[in-house]
XYZ file of C-alpha atoms in Angstrom:
522
model
C 0.000 0.000 0.000
C 1.257 3.468 -0.807
C -0.061 6.994 -0.608
C -3.425 7.686 -2.143
C -2.407 7.293 -5.796
C -0.322 4.155 -5.332
C -1.769 0.621 -4.991
C -1.652 -0.988 -1.630
C -2.857 -4.183 -0.059
C -2.548 -7.627 -1.572
C -3.262 -11.173 -0.576
C -0.434 -13.517 0.130
C 0.435 -17.136 -0.680
C 3.670 -18.505 0.616
C 6.422 -19.650 -1.652
C 6.455 -23.389 -2.280
C 10.249 -23.709 -2.537
C 11.812 -25.938 0.161
C 15.104 -24.422 1.308
C 17.625 -26.414 3.306
C 20.205 -24.655 5.445
C 23.860 -24.967 4.480
C 27.197 -23.854 5.844
C 28.890 -20.665 4.793
C 30.452 -20.926 1.354
C 34.190 -20.717 0.909
C 35.807 -17.374 0.130
C 35.440 -16.039 -3.395
C 37.478 -13.477 -5.359
C 34.624 -10.926 -5.198
C 34.487 -9.676 -1.586
C 30.865 -8.608 -2.077
C 29.696 -11.946 -3.523
C 27.725 -12.872 -0.394
C 25.813 -9.578 -0.514
C 24.506 -10.251 -4.027
C 23.894 -14.004 -3.896
C 22.081 -16.623 -1.839
C 24.555 -18.274 0.532
C 22.393 -19.614 3.362
C 20.186 -22.157 1.606
C 20.404 -25.243 -0.582
C 17.735 -26.850 -2.751
C 17.234 -30.535 -3.430
C 16.586 -29.997 -7.147
C 16.865 -27.199 -9.732
C 19.299 -25.457 -7.415
C 20.916 -23.457 -10.206
C 17.523 -21.945 -11.075
C 16.784 -21.022 -7.451
C 20.214 -19.416 -7.027
C 19.836 -17.454 -10.264
C 16.397 -16.178 -9.140
C 17.916 -14.903 -5.923
C 20.968 -13.177 -7.355
C 20.558 -9.410 -7.102
C 23.530 -7.220 -8.004
C 23.219 -3.577 -7.017
C 25.438 -0.526 -6.518
C 26.727 -1.001 -2.977
C 28.147 2.541 -2.503
C 24.827 3.922 -3.755
C 22.859 1.829 -1.253
C 25.127 2.975 1.585
C 24.638 6.606 0.554
C 20.847 6.292 0.392
C 20.737 4.476 3.730
C 22.815 7.122 5.478
C 20.760 9.982 4.058
C 17.478 8.299 5.116
C 18.445 8.795 8.770
C 20.195 12.143 8.407
C 23.735 10.738 8.280
C 26.613 10.662 5.808
C 28.037 7.509 4.123
C 31.219 8.039 6.119
C 29.181 7.472 9.293
C 28.582 3.820 8.292
C 30.884 1.423 10.119
C 29.691 -1.796 8.469
C 27.093 -3.351 6.166
C 26.595 -7.106 6.451
C 24.040 -9.665 5.391
C 21.388 -10.171 8.062
C 19.144 -12.770 6.466
C 17.552 -14.231 3.342
C 13.861 -14.984 2.936
C 11.622 -16.156 0.163
C 11.475 -12.796 -1.626
C 14.095 -10.476 -0.080
C 17.639 -10.183 1.235
C 18.196 -8.067 4.356
C 21.313 -6.259 5.526
C 22.346 -4.864 8.895
C 23.869 -1.396 8.711
C 25.797 -0.230 11.770
C 26.840 3.398 12.291
C 30.006 4.474 14.091
C 27.964 5.744 17.044
C 26.334 2.313 17.458
C 23.033 3.121 15.734
C 21.742 0.172 13.696
C 19.204 -0.064 10.869
C 18.036 -2.627 8.305
C 18.197 -2.412 4.516
C 16.114 -4.818 2.461
C 16.525 -5.561 -1.244
C 13.975 -7.693 -3.170
C 15.148 -10.498 -5.449
C 12.998 -9.316 -8.329
C 9.916 -11.574 -8.375
C 7.164 -9.561 -10.092
C 5.474 -7.210 -9.480
C 8.342 -5.641 -7.522
C 7.137 -2.029 -7.685
C 3.659 -2.806 -6.346
C 4.975 -5.243 -3.741
C 7.434 -2.756 -2.198
C 4.952 0.119 -2.267
C 2.276 -2.124 -0.736
C 4.370 -3.246 2.212
C 5.593 0.261 3.033
C 2.043 1.614 3.059
C 0.757 -1.387 5.019
C 3.338 -0.803 7.743
C 2.562 2.917 7.722
C -1.120 2.136 8.294
C -0.328 -0.390 11.030
C 1.957 2.084 12.780
C -0.848 4.672 12.736
C -3.115 2.077 14.402
C -0.638 1.419 17.200
C 0.539 -1.963 15.911
C 4.202 -2.592 16.887
C 5.972 -2.694 13.520
C 9.409 -1.416 12.434
C 9.545 2.262 11.485
C 10.247 2.901 7.795
C 13.110 5.355 7.190
C 12.970 5.371 3.398
C 12.145 3.291 0.334
C 12.039 3.264 -3.441
C 9.895 0.750 -5.393
C 11.844 1.520 -8.579
C 15.466 0.626 -9.422
C 15.967 4.087 -10.934
C 18.171 5.418 -8.122
C 21.789 5.514 -6.928
C 21.654 1.910 -5.680
C 20.181 0.609 -8.979
C 17.725 -1.560 -7.078
C 14.432 -1.329 -5.249
C 14.958 -1.043 -1.491
C 13.495 -0.398 1.944
C 15.266 1.064 4.984
C 13.707 0.357 8.353
C 14.225 0.273 12.074
C 16.384 -2.503 13.534
C 14.216 -4.334 16.057
C 15.727 -4.728 19.514
C 14.345 -7.828 21.147
C 14.283 -11.599 21.241
C 12.910 -13.551 18.314
C 9.913 -15.513 19.494
C 11.403 -18.445 17.551
C 14.135 -18.646 20.203
C 11.672 -19.169 23.052
C 8.405 -20.363 21.498
C 8.849 -24.145 21.470
C 10.206 -24.191 24.990
C 7.350 -21.967 26.140
C 4.690 -24.115 24.451
C 6.085 -27.300 25.999
C 6.880 -26.043 29.493
C 4.496 -23.131 30.052
C 1.321 -23.430 27.925
C -0.376 -20.615 29.842
C 2.469 -18.256 28.914
C 2.288 -19.271 25.248
C -1.452 -18.544 25.253
C -0.774 -15.173 26.871
C 1.575 -14.342 23.994
C -1.039 -15.408 21.448
C -3.598 -13.246 23.206
C -1.357 -10.227 22.709
C -0.913 -11.034 19.024
C -4.503 -11.873 18.188
C -6.688 -9.933 20.616
C -4.735 -6.725 21.112
C -2.160 -6.209 18.412
C -3.985 -7.564 15.352
C -7.611 -8.515 15.892
C -8.546 -5.615 18.127
C -7.040 -2.856 15.993
C -7.044 -4.151 12.437
C -8.960 -7.302 11.607
C -12.190 -6.068 13.164
C -11.933 -2.775 11.297
C -13.074 -2.982 7.656
C -10.598 -1.494 5.197
C -11.977 1.191 2.837
C -10.952 1.000 -0.812
C -9.529 4.512 -0.507
C -9.297 7.358 1.977
C -7.258 10.545 2.246
C -4.004 8.637 2.987
C -4.234 5.128 1.588
C -5.839 3.075 -1.117
C -6.259 -0.637 -1.684
C -4.438 -1.816 -4.795
C -4.295 -4.950 -6.936
C -3.388 -8.425 -5.767
C 0.400 -8.839 -5.821
C 0.560 -12.403 -4.504
C 3.290 -14.575 -5.977
C 0.777 -17.059 -7.413
C -1.128 -14.306 -9.194
C 2.018 -13.273 -11.086
C 3.755 -16.659 -11.222
C 5.690 -17.302 -14.452
C 3.876 -16.146 -17.579
C 0.867 -15.049 -15.536
C 2.619 -11.695 -15.265
C 1.817 -11.272 -18.983
C -1.941 -11.695 -18.510
C -4.373 -8.807 -18.816
C -6.720 -9.872 -16.014
C -8.511 -8.106 -13.188
C -6.376 -8.372 -10.046
C -8.456 -5.935 -8.017
C -9.031 -4.116 -5.850
C -12.413 -5.732 -5.293
C -15.429 -4.182 -3.620
C -17.428 -7.428 -3.371
C -16.564 -10.774 -1.823
C -17.947 -12.571 -4.882
C -15.510 -10.747 -7.170
C -12.644 -11.761 -4.890
C -13.754 -15.404 -4.917
C -13.874 -15.716 -8.694
C -10.712 -13.739 -9.531
C -8.154 -16.568 -9.042
C -10.155 -18.994 -11.185
C -10.619 -16.399 -13.931
C -6.870 -15.758 -13.845
C -6.117 -19.467 -14.272
C -8.644 -19.813 -17.098
C -7.016 -16.886 -18.889
C -3.602 -18.491 -18.407
C -4.722 -21.901 -19.682
C -6.414 -20.323 -22.691
C -3.302 -18.369 -23.643
C -0.551 -20.814 -22.655
C -2.031 -24.089 -21.458
C -2.617 -25.824 -24.766
C 1.083 -26.054 -25.523
C 1.618 -28.707 -22.842
C 3.032 -31.952 -24.163
C 2.305 -34.296 -21.239
C -1.162 -33.152 -20.156
C -4.102 -31.367 -21.723
C -5.837 -28.913 -19.348
C -9.400 -29.474 -20.603
C -10.567 -31.274 -17.430
C -9.075 -28.646 -15.148
C -10.706 -25.940 -17.244
C -14.061 -27.701 -16.848
C -13.621 -27.883 -13.075
C -12.703 -24.206 -12.856
C -15.913 -23.373 -14.731
C -17.898 -25.587 -12.330
C -16.410 -23.623 -9.428
C -17.399 -20.313 -11.051
C -20.972 -21.578 -11.457
C -21.059 -22.453 -7.768
C -19.698 -19.189 -6.306
C -22.856 -17.015 -6.530
C -24.816 -19.606 -4.544
C -22.114 -19.765 -1.849
C -22.467 -16.090 -0.934
C -25.162 -15.263 1.557
C -27.296 -12.256 0.773
C -28.008 -11.536 4.429
C -25.501 -10.361 7.004
C -21.969 -9.100 6.445
C -19.920 -12.161 7.363
C -18.568 -12.559 3.832
C -18.384 -8.922 2.852
C -16.004 -7.253 5.324
C -12.550 -6.699 3.812
C -9.986 -6.772 6.617
C -6.274 -7.171 7.270
C -4.265 -10.215 8.332
C -0.534 -10.853 8.566
C 0.462 -13.160 5.676
C 3.010 -15.270 7.579
C 2.308 -15.103 11.298
C 4.986 -17.416 12.664
C 7.376 -17.249 15.580
C 10.292 -15.930 13.486
C 8.305 -12.808 12.582
C 7.442 -11.816 16.156
C 9.921 -10.138 18.524
C 9.415 -10.037 22.271
C 11.117 -8.802 25.402
C 10.807 -9.965 28.989
C 8.683 -7.675 31.127
C 10.720 -5.795 33.712
C 8.285 -6.732 36.490
C 8.108 -10.446 35.659
C 10.040 -13.387 37.018
C 10.414 -16.979 35.921
C 7.781 -17.987 38.462
C 5.178 -15.254 38.016
C 3.215 -13.495 35.299
C 1.754 -10.020 35.197
C -2.006 -10.138 35.782
C -2.603 -12.518 32.924
C -0.409 -10.581 30.502
C 2.447 -13.075 30.653
C 6.172 -12.718 31.154
C 6.872 -11.615 27.568
C 5.775 -8.450 25.830
C 5.571 -8.166 22.040
C 7.820 -5.355 20.774
C 7.507 -5.822 17.003
C 5.854 -7.894 14.287
C 7.832 -7.923 11.035
C 7.571 -9.124 7.417
C 4.289 -7.637 6.196
C 5.088 -8.183 2.527
C 2.069 -9.329 0.480
C -0.321 -8.630 3.330
C -3.922 -9.571 2.598
C -6.930 -7.313 2.314
C -9.569 -10.028 2.068
C -13.137 -10.677 3.141
C -12.970 -11.605 6.813
C -13.862 -15.255 6.244
C -11.072 -15.696 3.680
C -8.377 -14.920 6.229
C -8.497 -18.591 7.158
C -6.794 -19.253 3.813
C -3.667 -17.523 5.140
C -2.517 -20.473 7.225
C -1.147 -19.323 10.560
C 1.842 -21.267 11.892
C 1.789 -19.656 15.328
C -0.448 -22.082 17.218
C -0.818 -23.767 20.582
C -2.269 -27.253 20.259
C -3.925 -29.197 23.058
C -1.558 -32.024 24.091
C -4.616 -34.322 24.111
C -6.664 -32.881 21.242
C -10.182 -33.845 20.308
C -9.812 -35.831 17.048
C -12.684 -33.780 15.603
C -10.841 -30.517 16.350
C -7.579 -31.225 14.569
C -5.766 -28.306 12.891
C -7.150 -27.466 9.466
C -5.279 -26.183 6.415
C -7.036 -24.675 3.366
C -5.223 -27.093 1.047
C -7.213 -29.871 2.712
C -10.961 -30.285 2.225
C -12.535 -29.851 5.686
C -14.707 -32.523 7.269
C -17.696 -32.385 9.571
C -16.994 -33.831 13.048
C -17.638 -37.532 13.429
C -20.441 -36.902 15.938
C -22.188 -34.298 13.773
C -25.321 -36.418 13.335
C -25.618 -36.678 17.131
C -25.615 -32.900 17.737
C -29.165 -31.950 18.697
C -28.634 -28.428 20.039
C -29.625 -26.103 17.182
C -27.185 -23.374 18.189
C -24.223 -25.729 18.405
C -25.188 -27.424 15.155
C -25.451 -24.068 13.364
C -22.000 -23.070 14.666
C -20.428 -26.309 13.406
C -22.100 -25.915 10.018
C -20.933 -22.311 9.696
C -17.311 -23.243 10.490
C -17.490 -26.033 7.927
C -19.015 -23.716 5.306
C -16.381 -21.011 5.741
C -13.535 -23.527 5.653
C -14.924 -25.221 2.567
C -15.243 -21.951 0.652
C -11.648 -21.223 1.670
C -10.584 -24.616 0.332
C -12.285 -24.140 -3.044
C -10.912 -20.585 -3.300
C -7.322 -21.786 -2.738
C -7.663 -24.789 -5.049
C -9.121 -22.697 -7.883
C -6.264 -20.189 -7.817
C -3.224 -22.448 -7.642
C -1.065 -22.779 -10.776
C -2.028 -25.842 -12.804
C 0.703 -28.484 -12.567
C -0.951 -31.161 -14.694
C -3.541 -32.351 -12.161
C -7.064 -31.323 -11.194
C -7.860 -34.061 -8.672
C -7.912 -31.905 -5.514
C -10.261 -29.329 -7.047
C -12.528 -31.991 -8.524
C -12.821 -33.865 -5.225
C -13.617 -30.581 -3.474
C -16.400 -29.825 -5.941
C -17.828 -33.321 -5.542
C -17.858 -32.988 -1.757
C -19.476 -29.564 -2.129
C -22.293 -31.111 -4.137
C -22.669 -33.845 -1.529
C -22.973 -31.321 1.348
C -24.767 -28.588 -0.550
C -27.499 -28.256 2.075
C -24.820 -26.842 4.420
C -22.723 -24.918 1.890
C -25.426 -22.995 0.040
C -25.812 -19.318 0.816
C -29.086 -19.568 2.747
C -28.801 -19.464 6.523
C -30.490 -22.102 8.702
C -34.047 -21.107 9.566
C -34.282 -18.540 6.758
C -37.584 -18.125 4.931
C -35.634 -17.761 1.675
C -35.709 -21.035 -0.329
C -32.291 -22.666 -0.683
C -30.946 -22.771 -4.255
C -30.260 -26.147 -5.779
C -26.629 -27.065 -6.419
C -25.671 -25.570 -9.810
C -23.316 -28.453 -10.674
C -23.763 -32.212 -10.798
C -21.446 -35.179 -11.247
C -22.228 -38.616 -12.587
C -22.264 -41.167 -9.703
C -19.812 -43.407 -11.538
C -17.436 -40.470 -11.988
C -17.709 -39.705 -8.263
C -16.914 -43.298 -7.289
C -13.909 -43.499 -9.622
C -12.576 -40.095 -8.552
C -12.839 -40.884 -4.839
C -11.094 -44.230 -5.386
C -8.307 -42.443 -7.278
C -7.995 -39.943 -4.412
C -7.525 -42.772 -1.896
C -4.900 -44.391 -4.110
C -3.115 -41.064 -4.508
C -3.088 -40.577 -0.729
C -1.494 -43.997 -0.219
C 1.174 -43.229 -2.799
C 1.854 -39.771 -1.373
C 2.235 -40.919 2.237
C 5.783 -42.336 1.930
C 6.817 -39.199 0.029
C 5.491 -36.947 2.791
C 7.387 -38.959 5.401
C 10.548 -38.727 3.313
C 10.202 -34.966 2.830
C 9.554 -34.603 6.557
C 12.863 -36.304 7.263
C 14.741 -34.100 4.794
C 13.231 -30.955 6.300
C 14.280 -32.032 9.784
C 17.846 -32.426 8.533
C 18.555 -28.717 8.233
C 22.132 -28.749 9.508
C 24.687 -28.342 6.751
C 24.418 -30.803 3.874
C 22.496 -33.505 5.737
C 19.346 -33.302 3.605
C 21.219 -33.600 0.319
C 23.277 -36.460 1.760
C 20.112 -38.225 2.908
C 18.561 -37.928 -0.563
C 21.720 -39.189 -2.229
C 21.864 -42.212 0.066
C 18.184 -42.952 -0.528
C 18.737 -42.938 -4.294
C 21.783 -45.200 -3.978
C 19.746 -47.639 -1.873
C 16.976 -47.778 -4.478
C 19.524 -48.360 -7.239
C 21.073 -51.216 -5.262
C 17.675 -52.861 -4.864
C 16.959 -52.647 -8.596
C 17.326 -56.109 -10.163
C 18.183 -55.160 -13.756
C 19.959 -52.368 -15.565
C 16.633 -51.368 -17.060
C 15.162 -51.051 -13.565
C 18.101 -48.903 -12.461
C 17.665 -46.582 -15.427
C 13.975 -46.295 -14.616
C 14.763 -45.419 -10.974
C 17.195 -42.701 -12.060
C 14.776 -41.330 -14.647
C 11.882 -41.046 -12.181
C 13.819 -39.996 -9.075
C 11.678 -37.353 -7.346
C 14.551 -34.898 -6.881
C 15.928 -34.858 -10.408
C 16.300 -31.433 -11.974
C 13.243 -30.782 -14.126
C 11.890 -28.475 -16.788
C 9.833 -25.858 -14.961
C 9.083 -23.690 -17.968
C 6.309 -25.969 -19.184
C 4.175 -25.183 -16.083
C 4.974 -21.493 -15.685
């Protein structure tokens, strides 16, 4: 978000790349190599592509000059500039002045649309700061590379505090009440109380809502599409936009695929579009309030400090021992209808050590289910609450599935649509007890097609399970080169078990972590 004439908020979908930590690279002839290149991650396949995407060469003296001037200093006042961290879309640097003052510089890698993304985050943080949300102060920024540094940049306050990531797991395990007190600060006071419950106007005298700048909306050749990316005034327009974007992409680029033809996925996207108008309730405002939500609310993006009047054995009147001092990384923040904020999966959670199996954590990539005892619920109020939760989660699921880039499959979306037809009496846009007649489901599937699709889904789940376990192991091995070593040893073991040379060639050809051609699906 930027000042009134510049676009602002955007929804967010996390990057799907799986980085694996690695040790510092050996010294290179260029002393500034580490500043321009990714040096803290490894990838299990297509590593050269990931490294090339994250290389960003800029004018270092120019960046130092701009940084110094943003806080009323001179370049000669800078004692050091070093890499602070690398994320999915940006590289950050710590700048230290000779008097001890520290600040952060952030340079984006270049994933489109860079201009809108930088302007959006700066304006989002400006709005949050005006609402009393603890966010870093912005010293300066430029969403265009037309400057002395020859790159887009942001300069912001260096946050003094402890990363919640350093204390969260220990707190959750040993002091659940304290972890809930921290969550209460985040959700009730810092975010929900001041932002999420306040609808965001499309434009006022300081800010305006701009187009969607999520990575998936601009992924690959989608950046070439002339489609409506918002801003949207109606929830229905927001719900259909991702599917319309994918249909436009498949029409323009999808029919060049060699391995798969996207006709079935296109048909399922059109089924979803037929269903959307009947999913929106005409009464109430539960689906029409556009509000804010942090796109990646996890422990690494929250900084805390211990309260001065707290001890290890006591908390402050229910406020907890820790106080939140800053919440960072607001890039690609969402301005969505309130119910769609569930689609921004929050990783900062406290789970019951003995959870109810019917209250397991839900993710929008997974079709939600009604609780196993749903048919036994007789209280009308409780039943209505369960149905409403299910309805909101299911709309979230269809929304996410319809907007994801097509990778040759349509099974998840098709199964979701079939389950929507099956539970249409709950999902339709007419509230329980309303005098308005419920609309019939606008889509139908042949029973044989349903049976075959559900059987295929079960088979797919059985095949995917070992892969998920394997990927879980590789993600755990984040020290040095352990993940790559594990994958190499797994491949060698499979090759040893192969009985013929033909089998070995087939194993190598279909190994899940081979480099692959990504252009065909971008």
